[in-house]
JSON list of C-alpha atoms in Angstrom, two decimals:
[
{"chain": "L", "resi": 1, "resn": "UNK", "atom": "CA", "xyz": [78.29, 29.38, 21.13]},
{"chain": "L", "resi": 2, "resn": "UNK", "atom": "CA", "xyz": [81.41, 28.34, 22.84]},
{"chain": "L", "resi": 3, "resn": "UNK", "atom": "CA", "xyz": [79.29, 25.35, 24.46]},
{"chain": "L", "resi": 4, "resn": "UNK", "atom": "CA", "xyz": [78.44, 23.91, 20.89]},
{"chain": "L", "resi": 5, "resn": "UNK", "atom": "CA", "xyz": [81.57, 24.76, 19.40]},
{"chain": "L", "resi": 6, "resn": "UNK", "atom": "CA", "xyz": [82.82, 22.57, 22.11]},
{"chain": "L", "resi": 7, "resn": "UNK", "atom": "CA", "xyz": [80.36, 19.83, 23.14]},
{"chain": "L", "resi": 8, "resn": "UNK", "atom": "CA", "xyz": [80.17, 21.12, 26.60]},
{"chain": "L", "resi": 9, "resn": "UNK", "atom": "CA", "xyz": [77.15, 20.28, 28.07]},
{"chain": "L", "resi": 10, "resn": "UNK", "atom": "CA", "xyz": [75.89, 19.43, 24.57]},
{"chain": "L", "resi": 11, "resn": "UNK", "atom": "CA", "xyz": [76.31, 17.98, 21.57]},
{"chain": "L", "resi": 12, "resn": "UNK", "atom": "CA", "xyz": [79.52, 19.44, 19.27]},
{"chain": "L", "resi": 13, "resn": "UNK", "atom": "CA", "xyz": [77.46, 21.25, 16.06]},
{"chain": "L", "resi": 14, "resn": "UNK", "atom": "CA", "xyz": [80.01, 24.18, 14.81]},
{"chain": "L", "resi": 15, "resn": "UNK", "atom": "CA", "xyz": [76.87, 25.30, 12.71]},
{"chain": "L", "resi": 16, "resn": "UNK", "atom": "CA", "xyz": [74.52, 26.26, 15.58]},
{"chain": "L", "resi": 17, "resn": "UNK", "atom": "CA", "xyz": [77.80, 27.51, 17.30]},
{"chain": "L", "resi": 18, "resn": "UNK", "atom": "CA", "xyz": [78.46, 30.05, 14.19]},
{"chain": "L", "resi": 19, "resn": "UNK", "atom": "CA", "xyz": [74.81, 30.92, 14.51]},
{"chain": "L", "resi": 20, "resn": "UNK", "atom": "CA", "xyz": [75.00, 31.98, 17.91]},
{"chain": "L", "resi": 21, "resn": "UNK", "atom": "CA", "xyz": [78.25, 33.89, 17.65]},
{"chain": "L", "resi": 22, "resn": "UNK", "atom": "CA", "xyz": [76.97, 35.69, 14.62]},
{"chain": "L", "resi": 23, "resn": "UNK", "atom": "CA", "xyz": [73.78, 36.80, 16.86]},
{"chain": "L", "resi": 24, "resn": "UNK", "atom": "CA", "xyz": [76.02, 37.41, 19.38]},
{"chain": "L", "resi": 25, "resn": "UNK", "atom": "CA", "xyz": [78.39, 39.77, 17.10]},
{"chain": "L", "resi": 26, "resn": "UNK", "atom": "CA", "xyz": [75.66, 41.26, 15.43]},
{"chain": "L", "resi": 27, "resn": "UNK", "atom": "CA", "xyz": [75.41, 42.68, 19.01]},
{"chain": "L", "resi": 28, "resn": "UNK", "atom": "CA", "xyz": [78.66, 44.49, 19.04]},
{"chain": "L", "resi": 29, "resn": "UNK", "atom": "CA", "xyz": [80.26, 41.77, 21.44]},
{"chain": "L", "resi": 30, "resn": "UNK", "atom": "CA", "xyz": [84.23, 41.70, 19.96]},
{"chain": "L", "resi": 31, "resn": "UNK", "atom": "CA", "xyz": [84.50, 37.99, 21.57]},
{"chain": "L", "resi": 32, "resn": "UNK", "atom": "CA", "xyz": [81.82, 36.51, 19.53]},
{"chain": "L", "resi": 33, "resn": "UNK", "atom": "CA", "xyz": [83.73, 38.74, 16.59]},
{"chain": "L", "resi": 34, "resn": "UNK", "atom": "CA", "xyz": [86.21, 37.01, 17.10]},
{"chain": "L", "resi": 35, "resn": "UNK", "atom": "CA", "xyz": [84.78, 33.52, 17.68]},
{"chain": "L", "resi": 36, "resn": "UNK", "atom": "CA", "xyz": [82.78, 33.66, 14.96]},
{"chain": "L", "resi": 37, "resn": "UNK", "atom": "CA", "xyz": [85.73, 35.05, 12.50]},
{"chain": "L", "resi": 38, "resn": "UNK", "atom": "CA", "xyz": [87.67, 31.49, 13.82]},
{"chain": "L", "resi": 39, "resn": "UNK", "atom": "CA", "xyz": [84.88, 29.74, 12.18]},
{"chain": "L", "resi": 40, "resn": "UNK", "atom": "CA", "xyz": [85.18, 31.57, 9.10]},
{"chain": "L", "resi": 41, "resn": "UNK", "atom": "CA", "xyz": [88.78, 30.79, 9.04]},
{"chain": "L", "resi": 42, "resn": "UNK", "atom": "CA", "xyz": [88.71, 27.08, 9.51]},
{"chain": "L", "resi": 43, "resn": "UNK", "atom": "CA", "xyz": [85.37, 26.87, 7.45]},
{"chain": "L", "resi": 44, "resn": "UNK", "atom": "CA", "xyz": [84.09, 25.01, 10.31]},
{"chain": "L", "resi": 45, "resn": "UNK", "atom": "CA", "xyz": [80.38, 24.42, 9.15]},
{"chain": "L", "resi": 46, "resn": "UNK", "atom": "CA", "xyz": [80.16, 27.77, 7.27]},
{"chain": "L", "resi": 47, "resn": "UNK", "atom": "CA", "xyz": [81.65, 29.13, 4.27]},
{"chain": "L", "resi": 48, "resn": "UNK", "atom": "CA", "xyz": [85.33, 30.24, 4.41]},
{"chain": "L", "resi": 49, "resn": "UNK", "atom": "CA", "xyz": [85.35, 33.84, 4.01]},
{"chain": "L", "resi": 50, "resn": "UNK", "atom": "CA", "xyz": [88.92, 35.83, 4.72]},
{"chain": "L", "resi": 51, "resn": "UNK", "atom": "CA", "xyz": [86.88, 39.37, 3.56]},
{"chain": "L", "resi": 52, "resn": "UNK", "atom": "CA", "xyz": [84.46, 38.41, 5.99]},
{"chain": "L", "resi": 53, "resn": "UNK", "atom": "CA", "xyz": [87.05, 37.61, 8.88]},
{"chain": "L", "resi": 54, "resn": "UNK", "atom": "CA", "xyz": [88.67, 40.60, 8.18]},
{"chain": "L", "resi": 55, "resn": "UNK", "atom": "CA", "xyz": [85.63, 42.66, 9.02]},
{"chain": "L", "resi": 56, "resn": "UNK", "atom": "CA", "xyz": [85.03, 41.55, 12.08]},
{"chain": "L", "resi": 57, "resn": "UNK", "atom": "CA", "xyz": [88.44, 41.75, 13.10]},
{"chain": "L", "resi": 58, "resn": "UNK", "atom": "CA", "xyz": [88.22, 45.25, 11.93]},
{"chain": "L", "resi": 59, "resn": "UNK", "atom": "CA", "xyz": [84.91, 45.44, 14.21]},
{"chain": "L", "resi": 60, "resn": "UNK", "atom": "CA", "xyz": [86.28, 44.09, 17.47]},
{"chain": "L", "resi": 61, "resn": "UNK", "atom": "CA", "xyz": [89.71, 45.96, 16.98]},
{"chain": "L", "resi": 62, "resn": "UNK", "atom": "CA", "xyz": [87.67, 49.43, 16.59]},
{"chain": "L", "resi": 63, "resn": "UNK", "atom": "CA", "xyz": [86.18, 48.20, 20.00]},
{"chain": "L", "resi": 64, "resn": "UNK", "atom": "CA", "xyz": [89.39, 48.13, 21.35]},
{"chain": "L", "resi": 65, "resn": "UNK", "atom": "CA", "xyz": [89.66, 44.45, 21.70]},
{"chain": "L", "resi": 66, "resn": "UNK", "atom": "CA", "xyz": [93.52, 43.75, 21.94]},
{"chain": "L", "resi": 67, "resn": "UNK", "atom": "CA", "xyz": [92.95, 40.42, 20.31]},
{"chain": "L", "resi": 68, "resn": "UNK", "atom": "CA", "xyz": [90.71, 41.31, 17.06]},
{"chain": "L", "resi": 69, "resn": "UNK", "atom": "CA", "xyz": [93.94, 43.92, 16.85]},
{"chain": "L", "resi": 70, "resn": "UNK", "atom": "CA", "xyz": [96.63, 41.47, 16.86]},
{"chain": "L", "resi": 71, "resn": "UNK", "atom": "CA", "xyz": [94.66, 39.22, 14.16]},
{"chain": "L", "resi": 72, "resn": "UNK", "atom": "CA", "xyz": [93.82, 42.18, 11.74]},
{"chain": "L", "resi": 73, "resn": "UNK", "atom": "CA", "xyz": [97.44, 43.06, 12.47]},
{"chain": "L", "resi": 74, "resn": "UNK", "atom": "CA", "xyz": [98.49, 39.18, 11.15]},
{"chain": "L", "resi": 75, "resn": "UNK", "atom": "CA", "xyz": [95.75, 40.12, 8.21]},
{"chain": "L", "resi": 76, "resn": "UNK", "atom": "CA", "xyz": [97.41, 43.00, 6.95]},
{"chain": "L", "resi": 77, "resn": "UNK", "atom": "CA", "xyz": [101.39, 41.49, 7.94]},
{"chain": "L", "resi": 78, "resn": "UNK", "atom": "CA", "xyz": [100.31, 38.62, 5.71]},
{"chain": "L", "resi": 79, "resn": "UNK", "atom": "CA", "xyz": [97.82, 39.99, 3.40]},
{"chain": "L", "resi": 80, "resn": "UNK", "atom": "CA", "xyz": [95.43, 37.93, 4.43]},
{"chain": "L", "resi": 81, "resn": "UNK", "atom": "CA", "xyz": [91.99, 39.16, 2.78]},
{"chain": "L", "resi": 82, "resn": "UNK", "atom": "CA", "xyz": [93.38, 43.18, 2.55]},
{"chain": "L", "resi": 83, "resn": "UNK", "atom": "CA", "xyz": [96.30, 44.29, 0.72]},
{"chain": "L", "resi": 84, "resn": "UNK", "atom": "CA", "xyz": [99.49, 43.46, 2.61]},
{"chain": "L", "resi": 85, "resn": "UNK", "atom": "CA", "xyz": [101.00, 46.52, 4.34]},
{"chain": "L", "resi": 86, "resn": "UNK", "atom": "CA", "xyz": [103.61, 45.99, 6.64]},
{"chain": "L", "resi": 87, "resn": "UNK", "atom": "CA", "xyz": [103.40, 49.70, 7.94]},
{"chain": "L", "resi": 88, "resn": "UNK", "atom": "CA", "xyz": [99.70, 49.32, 8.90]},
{"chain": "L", "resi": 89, "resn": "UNK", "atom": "CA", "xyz": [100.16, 45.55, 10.61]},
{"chain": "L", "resi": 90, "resn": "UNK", "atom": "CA", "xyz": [102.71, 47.44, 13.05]},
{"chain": "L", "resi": 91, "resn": "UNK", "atom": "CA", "xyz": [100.72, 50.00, 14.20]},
{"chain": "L", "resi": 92, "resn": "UNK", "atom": "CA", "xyz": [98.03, 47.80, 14.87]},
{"chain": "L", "resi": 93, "resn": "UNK", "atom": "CA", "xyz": [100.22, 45.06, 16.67]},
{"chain": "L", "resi": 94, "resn": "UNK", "atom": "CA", "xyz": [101.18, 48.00, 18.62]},
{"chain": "L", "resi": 95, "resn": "UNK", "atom": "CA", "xyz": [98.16, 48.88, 19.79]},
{"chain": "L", "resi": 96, "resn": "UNK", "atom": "CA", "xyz": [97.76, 45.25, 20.49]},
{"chain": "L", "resi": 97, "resn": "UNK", "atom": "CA", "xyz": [101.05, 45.37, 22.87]},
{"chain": "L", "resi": 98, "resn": "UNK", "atom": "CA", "xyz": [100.11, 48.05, 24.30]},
{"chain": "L", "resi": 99, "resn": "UNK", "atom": "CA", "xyz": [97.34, 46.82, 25.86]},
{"chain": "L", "resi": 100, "resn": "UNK", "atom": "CA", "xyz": [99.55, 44.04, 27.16]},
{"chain": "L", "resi": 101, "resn": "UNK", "atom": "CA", "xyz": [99.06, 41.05, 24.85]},
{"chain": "L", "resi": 102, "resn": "UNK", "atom": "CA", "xyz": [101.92, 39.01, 25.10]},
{"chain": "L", "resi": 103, "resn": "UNK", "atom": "CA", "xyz": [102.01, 37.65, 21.43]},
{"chain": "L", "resi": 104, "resn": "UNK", "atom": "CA", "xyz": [101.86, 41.70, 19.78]},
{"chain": "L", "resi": 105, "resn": "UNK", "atom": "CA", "xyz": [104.78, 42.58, 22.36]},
{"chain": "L", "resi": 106, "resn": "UNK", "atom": "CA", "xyz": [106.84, 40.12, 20.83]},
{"chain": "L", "resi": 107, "resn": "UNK", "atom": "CA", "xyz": [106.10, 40.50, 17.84]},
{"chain": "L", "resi": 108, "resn": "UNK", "atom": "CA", "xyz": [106.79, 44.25, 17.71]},
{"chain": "L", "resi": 109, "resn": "UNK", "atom": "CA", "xyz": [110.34, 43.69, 19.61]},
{"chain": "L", "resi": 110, "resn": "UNK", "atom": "CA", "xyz": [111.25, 41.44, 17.28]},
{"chain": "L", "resi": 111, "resn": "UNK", "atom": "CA", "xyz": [110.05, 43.69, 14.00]},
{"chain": "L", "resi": 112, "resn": "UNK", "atom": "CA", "xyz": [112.25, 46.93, 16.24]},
{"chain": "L", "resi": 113, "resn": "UNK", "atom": "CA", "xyz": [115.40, 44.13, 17.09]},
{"chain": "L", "resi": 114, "resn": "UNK", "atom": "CA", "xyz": [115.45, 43.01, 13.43]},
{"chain": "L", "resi": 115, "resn": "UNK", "atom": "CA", "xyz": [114.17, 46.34, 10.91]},
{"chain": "L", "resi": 116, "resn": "UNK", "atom": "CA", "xyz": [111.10, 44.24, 10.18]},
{"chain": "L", "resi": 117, "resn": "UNK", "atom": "CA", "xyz": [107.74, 45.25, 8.33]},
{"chain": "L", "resi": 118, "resn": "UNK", "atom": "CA", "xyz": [108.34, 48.67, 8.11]},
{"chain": "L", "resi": 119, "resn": "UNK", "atom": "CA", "xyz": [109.46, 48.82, 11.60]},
{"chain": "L", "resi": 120, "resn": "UNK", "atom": "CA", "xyz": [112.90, 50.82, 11.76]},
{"chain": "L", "resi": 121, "resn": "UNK", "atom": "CA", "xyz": [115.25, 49.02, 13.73]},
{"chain": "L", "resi": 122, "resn": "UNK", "atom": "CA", "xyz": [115.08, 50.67, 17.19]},
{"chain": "L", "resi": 123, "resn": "UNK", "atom": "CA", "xyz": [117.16, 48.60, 19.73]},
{"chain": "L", "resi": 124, "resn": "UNK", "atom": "CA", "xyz": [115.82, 50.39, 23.04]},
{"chain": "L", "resi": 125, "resn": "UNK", "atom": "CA", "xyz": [111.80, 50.11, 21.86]},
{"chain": "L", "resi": 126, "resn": "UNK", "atom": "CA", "xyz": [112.97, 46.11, 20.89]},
{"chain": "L", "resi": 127, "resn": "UNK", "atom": "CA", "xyz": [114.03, 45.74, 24.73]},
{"chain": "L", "resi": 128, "resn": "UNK", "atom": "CA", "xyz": [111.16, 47.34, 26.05]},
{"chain": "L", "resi": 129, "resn": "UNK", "atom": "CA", "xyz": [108.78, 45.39, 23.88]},
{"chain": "L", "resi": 130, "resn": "UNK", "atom": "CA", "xyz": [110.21, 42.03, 24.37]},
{"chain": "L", "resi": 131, "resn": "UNK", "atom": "CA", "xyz": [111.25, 42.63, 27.98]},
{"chain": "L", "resi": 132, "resn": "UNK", "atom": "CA", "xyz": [107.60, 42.87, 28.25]},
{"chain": "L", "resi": 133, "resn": "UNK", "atom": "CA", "xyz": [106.73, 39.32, 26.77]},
{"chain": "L", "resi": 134, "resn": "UNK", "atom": "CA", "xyz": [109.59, 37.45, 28.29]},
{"chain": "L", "resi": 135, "resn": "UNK", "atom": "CA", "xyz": [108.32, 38.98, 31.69]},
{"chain": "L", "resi": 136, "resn": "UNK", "atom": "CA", "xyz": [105.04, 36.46, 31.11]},
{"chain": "L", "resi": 137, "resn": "UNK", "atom": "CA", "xyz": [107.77, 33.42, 30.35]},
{"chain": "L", "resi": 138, "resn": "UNK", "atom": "CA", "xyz": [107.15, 33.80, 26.51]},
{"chain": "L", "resi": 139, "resn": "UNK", "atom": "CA", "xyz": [110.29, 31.97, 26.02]},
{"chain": "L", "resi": 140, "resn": "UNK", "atom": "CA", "xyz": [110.84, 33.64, 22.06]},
{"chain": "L", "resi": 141, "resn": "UNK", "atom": "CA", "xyz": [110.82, 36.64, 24.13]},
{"chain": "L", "resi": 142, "resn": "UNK", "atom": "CA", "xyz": [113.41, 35.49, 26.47]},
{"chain": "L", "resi": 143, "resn": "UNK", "atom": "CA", "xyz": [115.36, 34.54, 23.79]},
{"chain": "L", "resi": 144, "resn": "UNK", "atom": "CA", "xyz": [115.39, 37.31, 21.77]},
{"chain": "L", "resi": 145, "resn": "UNK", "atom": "CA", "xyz": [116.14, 39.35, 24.62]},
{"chain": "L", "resi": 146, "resn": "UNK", "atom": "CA", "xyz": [118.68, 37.41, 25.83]},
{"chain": "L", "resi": 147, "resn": "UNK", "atom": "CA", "xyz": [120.57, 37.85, 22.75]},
{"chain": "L", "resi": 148, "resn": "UNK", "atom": "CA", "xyz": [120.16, 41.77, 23.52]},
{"chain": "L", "resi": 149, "resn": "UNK", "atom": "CA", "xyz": [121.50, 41.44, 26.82]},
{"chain": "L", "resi": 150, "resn": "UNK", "atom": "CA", "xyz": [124.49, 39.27, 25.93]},
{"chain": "L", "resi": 151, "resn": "UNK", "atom": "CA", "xyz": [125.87, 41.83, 23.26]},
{"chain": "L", "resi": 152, "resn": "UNK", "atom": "CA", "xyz": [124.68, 45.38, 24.78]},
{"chain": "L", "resi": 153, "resn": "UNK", "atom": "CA", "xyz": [121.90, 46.08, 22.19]},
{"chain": "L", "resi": 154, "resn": "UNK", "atom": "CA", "xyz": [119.29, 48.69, 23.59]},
{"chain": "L", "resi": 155, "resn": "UNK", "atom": "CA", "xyz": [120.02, 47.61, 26.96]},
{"chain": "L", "resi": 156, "resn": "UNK", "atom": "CA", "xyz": [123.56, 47.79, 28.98]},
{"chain": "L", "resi": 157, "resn": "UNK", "atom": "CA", "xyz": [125.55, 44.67, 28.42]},
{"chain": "L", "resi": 158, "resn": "UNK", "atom": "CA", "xyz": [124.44, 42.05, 30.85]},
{"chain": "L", "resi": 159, "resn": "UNK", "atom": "CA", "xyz": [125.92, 38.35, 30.84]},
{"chain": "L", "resi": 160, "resn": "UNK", "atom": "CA", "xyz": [123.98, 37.14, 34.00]},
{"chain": "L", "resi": 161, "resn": "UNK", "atom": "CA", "xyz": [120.56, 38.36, 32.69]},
{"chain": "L", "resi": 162, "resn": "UNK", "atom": "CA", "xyz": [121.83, 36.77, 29.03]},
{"chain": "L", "resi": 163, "resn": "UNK", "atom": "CA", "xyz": [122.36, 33.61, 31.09]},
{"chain": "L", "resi": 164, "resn": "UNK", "atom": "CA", "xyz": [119.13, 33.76, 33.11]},
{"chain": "L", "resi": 165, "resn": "UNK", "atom": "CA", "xyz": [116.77, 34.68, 30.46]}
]
C-alpha cells in the first residue's frame, strides 16, 4: 500500500493503495488502520468518511497502537466524527504518552501546565510530561518547559536549565 501511495517502485494510484490497506486492516494490522484512515481523511481516491476514520482509529488504539490513540484522542479533542469530549481525548492522549509518543507527551503537559480539556492544572505531572518530549528535542516541549523552569512551576526554580532548554 505504502509503495502505491507513494510511487515507489511503481506507479502513484492512492486507489489501489486504499485497497490494499483496507485488506491489510481488515486483517487486524493497526498500521494499515491507520494508513488507510489517512486516506479517508484527505479523500485521497476514496470517499471522505470522518465516522469511518474514527473506527479504525478506535480499532488500532484498542490494539494498543500509540498512534491510532493519539489520533482518536485529536477526534474526540476536536470532535472530529464523535461528540467532542475533552475528558475522554485526555485519557486517551495519555495512554498515547505513555507509551512514549512524543506528540501525546506534549500535548498532555501542556493540557496539566495550562488547566486544559478537562485536564486539572497539575504543575508536577506538566513537568514530567513535557520533560519527556523536550528530552526528544520537541522544541514546544522545551519551551514550555523552559517557562516552568524559569519561574519554579512543578519543578525547583532553575535559570540555567530555563536558559538551556
Amino acid at each position: 500500500g505504502v509503495c502505491c501511495a507513494q510511487g515507489k517502485g511503481t506507479t502513484k494510484n492512492e486507489e489501489e493503495a486504499a485497497r490494499l490497506y483496507r485488506q491489510a486492516a481488515s486483517q487486524g494490522l493497526a498500521p494499515a488502520q491507520i494508513c488507510l484512515v489517512q486516506c479517508f481523511e484527505r479523500g485521497a481516491d476514496v470517499v471522505q468518511d470522518v465516522e469511518g476514520a474514527v473506527k479504525l482509529y478506535r480499532k488500532a488504539a484498542d490494539q494498543g497502537d500509540m498512534h491510532g490513540r493519539n489520533a482518536l484522542g485529536k477526534c474526540y479533542a476536536n470532535g472530529a466524527g464523535v461528540v467532542q469530549d475533552g475528558e475522554t481525548a485526555v485519557k486517551i492522549f495519555r495512554q498515547a504518552a505513555d507509551q512514549g509518543l512524543t506528540e501525546a507527551q506534549n500535548y498532555i503537559g501542556g493540557r496539566y501546565m495550562l488547566d486544559l480539556n478537562g485536564v486539572a492544572q497539575n504543575l508536577a505531572d506538566a513537568t514530567h510530561y513535557l520533560r519527556l518530549a523536550a528530552d526528544t528535542g520537541d522544541a514546544d516541549a522545551q519551551c514550555s518547559l523552559g517557562v516552568l523552569c524559569e519561574h519554579g512551576q512543578g519543578t525547583k526554580r532553575d535559570l540555567g536549565e530555563a536558559v538551556r532548554l
